Amino acid sequence: MSKNSKVLNLKDKINGNEVDLSLCNLTEVPVKELALFPKATVVDLSCNNITSLPAEFCSLTHLVKVDLSKNQLTCLPDDLGNLANLQHLDLYNNKLTVLPASFSQLRNLKWLDLKDNPLETVLAKAAGDCLDEKQCKQCATKVLQHMRAIQDEVDRAREKRLLREKELERKREVKQREREAREKEARKREKAEEKEKRRKEYNAQMAALAAQEQQKKKSEEKKKKNGQAADKKVMVKSAPKSRRSLLGLMFKFLLLLLLGFAGVVAACRLTDLHKEAMCAPVNIAVDNSLSWAREQEGVVRQQVLKLSSALREFLEPTQRSKN
């Protein structure tokens, strides 16, 4: 049967609010076609070869009763709990071992048949025998309780997982903050070290400049001292020159005085001026000087004779020692 034929013949399968698709050799559920008939709340899909229900089947929320007995179902969709209006579910004679956790959300489920399925032990015990209407109703109640317990465990496990994830996230955040703090501290330390390095370099530069300035000052002071010493030498050298020049001037002055005095004496002694009154002191002085000179001449002669005798006495022992 093609999809087109299913669409064309689906109206023929509808009787009031029921759709009978049993014994149609179906391998999959015509979800899109069923969705076109929201008033068809009862669907019979029994006695087909359906191995799984598509996820879209869970969107048929208008369904109230579904018969999937005598198929080849090995699992049910995870979102089966979205069928909030489902009250009757027949899964007799399939290959189911477990039910999805969302099964616990089928709060309106009143009837359930899970006979002849290879259910796991705990689920099979909760399902019971389902041999009559009463047992099928009890099956729905007990399976819902069982699935709710499982869902609670799943929720608790999920909550624990979320808590662990949150704790891991918190630890990661703490580690991240610690790493960021260490990196920040490292950057701060690097900046401080760089600042200290620049400060030392600056101090070294300032010290070098100060040393250069000090050396420059010493050089200037040395040059200044050398200049002062040179000036002193010049002064010292120039001082004798000045003294010599002064002595020369004095000598020249005395010579002029002597020449002048000699001229006056010559004028007063050799010319007719000796009779004048102004030459009288000069002539007297000259006469006194000549008398003093003659007296001194005798004294000098006596001293020369004494020196000659003393020299002769001193030299005689020397000559004898040579002979």
Tab-separated table of C-alpha atoms in Angstrom:
chain	number	residue	atom	x	y	z
A	1	MET	CA	0.000	0.000	0.000
A	2	SER	CA	1.562	3.368	-1.053
A	3	LYS	CA	1.275	6.524	0.939
A	4	ASN	CA	-1.105	8.015	-1.653
A	5	SER	CA	-3.364	4.990	-1.432
A	6	LYS	CA	-3.235	5.243	2.377
A	7	VAL	CA	-4.265	8.876	2.188
A	8	LEU	CA	-7.034	8.070	-0.282
A	9	ASN	CA	-8.291	5.087	1.669
A	10	LEU	CA	-7.879	6.559	5.222
A	11	LYS	CA	-11.363	8.069	5.061
A	12	ASP	CA	-12.708	4.650	4.249
A	13	LYS	CA	-11.045	3.384	7.445
A	14	ILE	CA	-12.693	5.980	9.674
A	15	ASN	CA	-15.909	5.171	11.450
A	16	GLY	CA	-16.997	7.987	13.719
A	17	ASN	CA	-14.041	8.674	15.989
A	18	GLU	CA	-12.358	5.346	15.227
A	19	VAL	CA	-9.733	4.505	12.590
A	20	ASP	CA	-9.264	0.830	11.846
A	21	LEU	CA	-5.835	0.159	10.298
A	22	SER	CA	-5.472	-3.393	11.601
A	23	LEU	CA	-4.373	-6.194	9.287
A	24	CYS	CA	-3.115	-3.673	6.715
A	25	ASN	CA	0.394	-5.114	6.561
A	26	LEU	CA	1.790	-1.723	7.709
A	27	THR	CA	5.478	-1.360	8.561
A	28	GLU	CA	5.160	2.210	9.769
A	29	VAL	CA	2.453	4.429	11.228
A	30	PRO	CA	0.884	6.991	8.811
A	31	VAL	CA	1.359	9.857	11.254
A	32	LYS	CA	0.799	12.707	8.793
A	33	GLU	CA	-2.485	11.196	7.587
A	34	LEU	CA	-3.713	10.607	11.144
A	35	ALA	CA	-2.859	14.184	12.042
A	36	LEU	CA	-5.351	15.322	9.363
A	37	PHE	CA	-8.201	13.786	11.347
A	38	PRO	CA	-7.991	15.131	14.921
A	39	LYS	CA	-11.516	13.862	15.668
A	40	ALA	CA	-10.376	10.281	15.173
A	41	THR	CA	-9.298	9.644	18.770
A	42	VAL	CA	-9.293	5.819	18.594
A	43	VAL	CA	-6.719	4.124	16.337
A	44	ASP	CA	-6.409	0.370	15.789
A	45	LEU	CA	-2.961	-0.548	14.397
A	46	SER	CA	-2.972	-4.176	15.558
A	47	CYS	CA	-1.761	-7.132	13.559
A	48	ASN	CA	0.781	-5.270	11.389
A	49	ASN	CA	4.561	-5.391	10.980
A	50	ILE	CA	5.394	-2.117	12.739
A	51	THR	CA	8.856	-2.272	14.358
A	52	SER	CA	9.025	1.251	15.789
A	53	LEU	CA	7.000	4.397	16.242
A	54	PRO	CA	8.378	7.620	14.724
A	55	ALA	CA	9.005	10.589	17.005
A	56	GLU	CA	6.213	12.446	15.170
A	57	PHE	CA	3.708	9.921	16.570
A	58	CYS	CA	4.030	11.715	19.924
A	59	SER	CA	2.491	14.840	18.328
A	60	LEU	CA	-0.888	13.072	17.952
A	61	THR	CA	-2.010	14.401	21.306
A	62	HIS	CA	-5.706	13.994	20.408
A	63	LEU	CA	-5.456	10.186	20.668
A	64	VAL	CA	-7.384	8.563	23.513
A	65	LYS	CA	-7.123	4.873	22.634
A	66	VAL	CA	-4.336	3.157	20.672
A	67	ASP	CA	-4.120	-0.553	19.843
A	68	LEU	CA	-0.605	-1.657	18.818
A	69	SER	CA	-0.965	-5.317	19.759
A	70	LYS	CA	0.601	-8.070	17.666
A	71	ASN	CA	3.325	-5.954	16.029
A	72	GLN	CA	7.113	-6.119	16.119
A	73	LEU	CA	7.765	-3.106	18.396
A	74	THR	CA	11.139	-3.254	20.165
A	75	CYS	CA	11.005	0.232	21.690
A	76	LEU	CA	8.744	3.237	22.131
A	77	PRO	CA	9.659	6.892	21.413
A	78	ASP	CA	11.203	8.864	24.286
A	79	ASP	CA	8.499	11.540	24.131
A	80	LEU	CA	5.580	9.117	24.429
A	81	GLY	CA	4.548	11.006	27.565
A	82	ASN	CA	3.386	13.890	25.323
A	83	LEU	CA	0.220	11.890	24.567
A	84	ALA	CA	-1.470	13.544	27.524
A	85	ASN	CA	-5.048	12.416	26.578
A	86	LEU	CA	-4.158	8.744	26.133
A	87	GLN	CA	-6.333	6.479	28.342
A	88	HIS	CA	-6.091	3.058	26.699
A	89	LEU	CA	-2.872	1.500	25.328
A	90	ASP	CA	-2.649	-2.061	24.065
A	91	LEU	CA	0.909	-3.353	23.551
A	92	TYR	CA	0.134	-7.048	23.727
A	93	ASN	CA	2.479	-9.453	21.903
A	94	ASN	CA	5.384	-7.165	20.912
A	95	LYS	CA	9.122	-7.297	21.613
A	96	LEU	CA	9.368	-4.610	24.268
A	97	THR	CA	11.809	-4.974	27.163
A	98	VAL	CA	11.585	-1.473	28.693
A	99	LEU	CA	9.407	1.612	28.554
A	100	PRO	CA	10.606	5.207	28.075
A	101	ALA	CA	10.955	7.328	31.226
A	102	SER	CA	8.340	9.757	29.901
A	103	PHE	CA	5.738	6.947	30.193
A	104	SER	CA	5.178	8.213	33.732
A	105	GLN	CA	3.654	11.404	32.283
A	106	LEU	CA	0.641	9.513	30.871
A	107	ARG	CA	-1.438	10.632	33.840
A	108	ASN	CA	-4.789	9.844	32.150
A	109	LEU	CA	-3.808	6.250	31.312
A	110	LYS	CA	-6.424	3.868	32.752
A	111	TRP	CA	-5.846	0.654	30.822
A	112	LEU	CA	-2.622	-1.060	29.724
A	113	ASP	CA	-1.774	-4.497	28.336
A	114	LEU	CA	1.879	-5.634	28.233
A	115	LYS	CA	1.367	-9.408	27.991
A	116	ASP	CA	3.698	-11.467	25.821
A	117	ASN	CA	6.563	-8.936	25.831
A	118	PRO	CA	10.098	-9.869	26.973
A	119	LEU	CA	9.935	-7.242	29.738
A	120	GLU	CA	12.715	-6.867	32.252
A	121	THR	CA	11.972	-8.522	35.574
A	122	VAL	CA	10.993	-5.487	37.655
A	123	LEU	CA	8.773	-4.070	34.920
A	124	ALA	CA	7.152	-7.458	34.280
A	125	LYS	CA	6.390	-7.791	38.000
A	126	ALA	CA	4.782	-4.341	38.038
A	127	ALA	CA	2.745	-5.120	34.891
A	128	GLY	CA	1.274	-8.368	36.210
A	129	ASP	CA	-0.710	-10.844	34.109
A	130	CYS	CA	-3.288	-8.532	32.406
A	131	LEU	CA	-5.682	-11.441	31.889
A	132	ASP	CA	-8.857	-9.385	32.278
A	133	GLU	CA	-10.158	-5.828	32.365
A	134	LYS	CA	-9.427	-5.413	36.047
A	135	GLN	CA	-5.863	-6.633	35.776
A	136	CYS	CA	-5.230	-4.364	32.763
A	137	LYS	CA	-6.446	-1.405	34.782
A	138	GLN	CA	-4.191	-2.457	37.668
A	139	CYS	CA	-1.368	-2.849	35.170
A	140	ALA	CA	-1.798	0.768	34.075
A	141	THR	CA	-1.777	1.976	37.671
A	142	LYS	CA	1.189	-0.114	38.824
A	143	VAL	CA	3.280	0.515	35.705
A	144	LEU	CA	2.666	4.256	36.043
A	145	GLN	CA	3.776	4.062	39.671
A	146	HIS	CA	6.803	2.029	38.660
A	147	MET	CA	7.695	4.446	35.849
A	148	ARG	CA	7.163	7.433	38.140
A	149	ALA	CA	9.584	5.867	40.609
A	150	ILE	CA	12.016	5.364	37.766
A	151	GLN	CA	11.375	8.927	36.611
A	152	ASP	CA	12.025	10.162	40.137
A	153	GLU	CA	15.279	8.247	40.139
A	154	VAL	CA	16.070	9.697	36.726
A	155	ASP	CA	15.180	13.145	37.999
A	156	ARG	CA	17.299	12.651	41.081
A	157	ALA	CA	20.136	11.324	38.953
A	158	ARG	CA	19.694	14.266	36.604
A	159	GLU	CA	19.578	16.608	39.562
A	160	LYS	CA	22.709	15.015	40.974
A	161	ARG	CA	24.309	15.248	37.568
A	162	LEU	CA	23.284	18.885	37.317
A	163	LEU	CA	24.623	19.475	40.827
A	164	ARG	CA	27.873	17.751	39.889
A	165	GLU	CA	28.016	19.763	36.705
A	166	LYS	CA	27.312	22.934	38.680
A	167	GLU	CA	29.943	21.939	41.220
A	168	LEU	CA	32.398	21.179	38.437
A	169	GLU	CA	31.463	24.461	36.804
A	170	ARG	CA	31.908	26.245	40.125
A	171	LYS	CA	35.296	24.564	40.582
A	172	ARG	CA	36.218	25.491	37.024
A	173	GLU	CA	35.148	29.059	37.720
A	174	VAL	CA	37.158	29.052	40.953
A	175	LYS	CA	40.163	27.660	39.114
A	176	GLN	CA	39.579	30.172	36.335
A	177	ARG	CA	39.410	33.011	38.868
A	178	GLU	CA	42.508	31.671	40.617
A	179	ARG	CA	44.300	31.380	37.282
A	180	GLU	CA	43.174	34.875	36.339
A	181	ALA	CA	44.293	36.127	39.755
A	182	ARG	CA	47.682	34.443	39.291
A	183	GLU	CA	47.971	35.857	35.797
A	184	LYS	CA	46.943	39.263	37.103
A	185	GLU	CA	49.472	38.981	39.920
A	186	ALA	CA	52.107	37.840	37.418
A	187	ARG	CA	51.304	40.807	35.158
A	188	LYS	CA	51.387	43.088	38.178
A	189	ARG	CA	54.726	41.608	39.243
A	190	GLU	CA	56.077	41.933	35.704
A	191	LYS	CA	54.947	45.548	35.593
A	192	ALA	CA	56.569	46.171	38.985
A	193	GLU	CA	59.779	44.486	37.814
A	194	GLU	CA	59.696	46.472	34.578
A	195	LYS	CA	59.093	49.653	36.539
A	196	GLU	CA	61.945	48.785	38.923
A	197	LYS	CA	64.165	48.023	35.922
A	198	ARG	CA	63.323	51.374	34.328
A	199	ARG	CA	63.897	53.090	37.665
A	200	LYS	CA	67.333	51.454	37.993
A	201	GLU	CA	68.157	52.363	34.403
A	202	TYR	CA	67.034	55.923	35.101
A	203	ASN	CA	69.105	56.065	38.295
A	204	ALA	CA	72.076	54.638	36.405
A	205	GLN	CA	71.652	57.270	33.718
A	206	MET	CA	71.350	59.989	36.324
A	207	ALA	CA	74.414	58.640	38.133
A	208	ALA	CA	76.330	58.567	34.836
A	209	LEU	CA	75.245	62.120	34.076
A	210	ALA	CA	76.195	63.187	37.599
A	211	ALA	CA	79.582	61.490	37.210
A	212	GLN	CA	80.073	63.201	33.866
A	213	GLU	CA	79.045	66.504	35.422
A	214	GLN	CA	81.390	65.894	38.364
A	215	GLN	CA	84.207	64.981	35.977
A	216	LYS	CA	83.436	68.080	33.960
A	217	LYS	CA	83.526	70.206	37.102
A	218	LYS	CA	86.827	68.621	38.130
A	219	SER	CA	88.231	69.250	34.676
A	220	GLU	CA	87.031	72.835	34.813
A	221	GLU	CA	88.470	73.245	38.308
A	222	LYS	CA	91.727	71.659	37.138
A	223	LYS	CA	91.830	73.941	34.130
A	224	LYS	CA	91.006	76.854	36.396
A	225	LYS	CA	93.765	75.868	38.834
A	226	ASN	CA	96.164	75.385	35.964
A	227	GLY	CA	95.105	78.797	34.660
A	228	GLN	CA	95.607	80.349	38.081
A	229	ALA	CA	98.996	78.647	38.373
A	230	ALA	CA	99.898	79.908	34.936
A	231	ASP	CA	98.763	83.378	35.928
A	232	LYS	CA	100.856	83.113	39.088
A	233	LYS	CA	103.831	81.978	37.031
A	234	VAL	CA	103.259	84.831	34.677
A	235	MET	CA	102.983	87.141	37.641
A	236	VAL	CA	106.068	85.564	39.179
A	237	LYS	CA	107.877	85.840	35.886
A	238	SER	CA	106.686	89.351	35.311
A	239	ALA	CA	107.543	90.421	38.866
A	240	PRO	CA	111.339	90.201	38.367
A	241	LYS	CA	110.932	91.989	35.102
A	242	SER	CA	109.057	94.731	36.860
A	243	ARG	CA	111.670	94.744	39.609
A	244	ARG	CA	114.434	94.825	37.041
A	245	SER	CA	112.762	97.601	35.205
A	246	LEU	CA	112.313	99.484	38.504
A	247	LEU	CA	115.956	98.944	39.415
A	248	GLY	CA	116.950	100.098	35.986
A	249	LEU	CA	114.922	103.219	36.399
A	250	MET	CA	116.432	103.837	39.824
A	251	PHE	CA	119.905	103.163	38.457
A	252	LYS	CA	119.274	105.544	35.634
A	253	PHE	CA	117.939	108.116	38.056
A	254	LEU	CA	120.973	107.745	40.342
A	255	LEU	CA	123.244	107.911	37.329
A	256	LEU	CA	121.556	111.096	36.260
A	257	LEU	CA	121.898	112.437	39.807
A	258	LEU	CA	125.588	111.518	39.838
A	259	LEU	CA	126.095	113.051	36.453
A	260	GLY	CA	124.234	116.128	37.581
A	261	PHE	CA	126.211	116.246	40.824
A	262	ALA	CA	129.435	115.698	38.894
A	263	GLY	CA	128.431	118.509	36.556
A	264	VAL	CA	127.702	120.797	39.485
A	265	VAL	CA	131.004	119.844	41.140
A	266	ALA	CA	132.882	120.409	37.877
A	267	ALA	CA	131.180	123.750	37.393
A	268	CYS	CA	131.916	124.825	40.926
A	269	ARG	CA	135.600	123.618	40.887
A	270	LEU	CA	136.726	124.321	37.371
A	271	THR	CA	134.841	127.445	36.441
A	272	ASP	CA	134.630	130.915	37.830
A	273	LEU	CA	131.515	129.876	39.657
A	274	HIS	CA	133.627	128.557	42.555
A	275	LYS	CA	133.693	132.078	43.870
A	276	GLU	CA	129.971	132.212	44.067
A	277	ALA	CA	128.242	131.651	47.389
A	278	MET	CA	126.120	128.814	46.062
A	279	CYS	CA	129.202	126.741	45.249
A	280	ALA	CA	130.707	127.155	48.733
A	281	PRO	CA	128.756	124.207	50.209
A	282	VAL	CA	129.619	122.117	47.186
A	283	ASN	CA	133.293	122.858	47.402
A	284	ILE	CA	133.303	122.158	51.139
A	285	ALA	CA	131.574	118.854	50.564
A	286	VAL	CA	133.995	117.925	47.820
A	287	ASP	CA	136.969	118.807	49.980
A	288	ASN	CA	135.578	116.772	52.863
A	289	SER	CA	134.947	113.889	50.533
A	290	LEU	CA	138.445	114.002	49.164
A	291	SER	CA	139.877	114.120	52.697
A	292	TRP	CA	137.730	111.159	53.692
A	293	ALA	CA	138.794	109.299	50.570
A	294	ARG	CA	142.492	109.859	51.298
A	295	GLU	CA	141.949	108.656	54.846
A	296	GLN	CA	140.140	105.633	53.612
A	297	GLU	CA	142.888	104.998	51.075
A	298	GLY	CA	145.388	104.583	53.930
A	299	VAL	CA	143.026	102.288	55.770
A	300	VAL	CA	142.498	100.236	52.614
A	301	ARG	CA	146.220	99.973	52.055
A	302	GLN	CA	146.707	98.702	55.610
A	303	GLN	CA	143.918	96.149	55.135
A	304	VAL	CA	145.439	94.997	51.842
A	305	LEU	CA	148.795	94.533	53.519
A	306	LYS	CA	147.208	92.508	56.310
A	307	LEU	CA	145.367	90.372	53.771
A	308	SER	CA	148.569	89.844	51.795
A	309	SER	CA	150.459	88.727	54.925
A	310	ALA	CA	147.659	86.392	55.915
A	311	LEU	CA	147.486	84.952	52.450
A	312	ARG	CA	151.217	84.431	52.327
A	313	GLU	CA	151.135	82.632	55.689
A	314	PHE	CA	148.311	80.436	54.464
A	315	LEU	CA	150.037	79.515	51.214
A	316	GLU	CA	153.537	78.731	52.590
A	317	PRO	CA	152.531	75.348	54.219
A	318	THR	CA	150.869	74.315	50.987
A	319	GLN	CA	153.965	75.046	48.913
A	320	ARG	CA	156.195	73.161	51.348
A	321	SER	CA	153.936	70.101	51.237
A	322	LYS	CA	154.107	70.122	47.419
A	323	ASN	CA	157.914	70.330	47.445
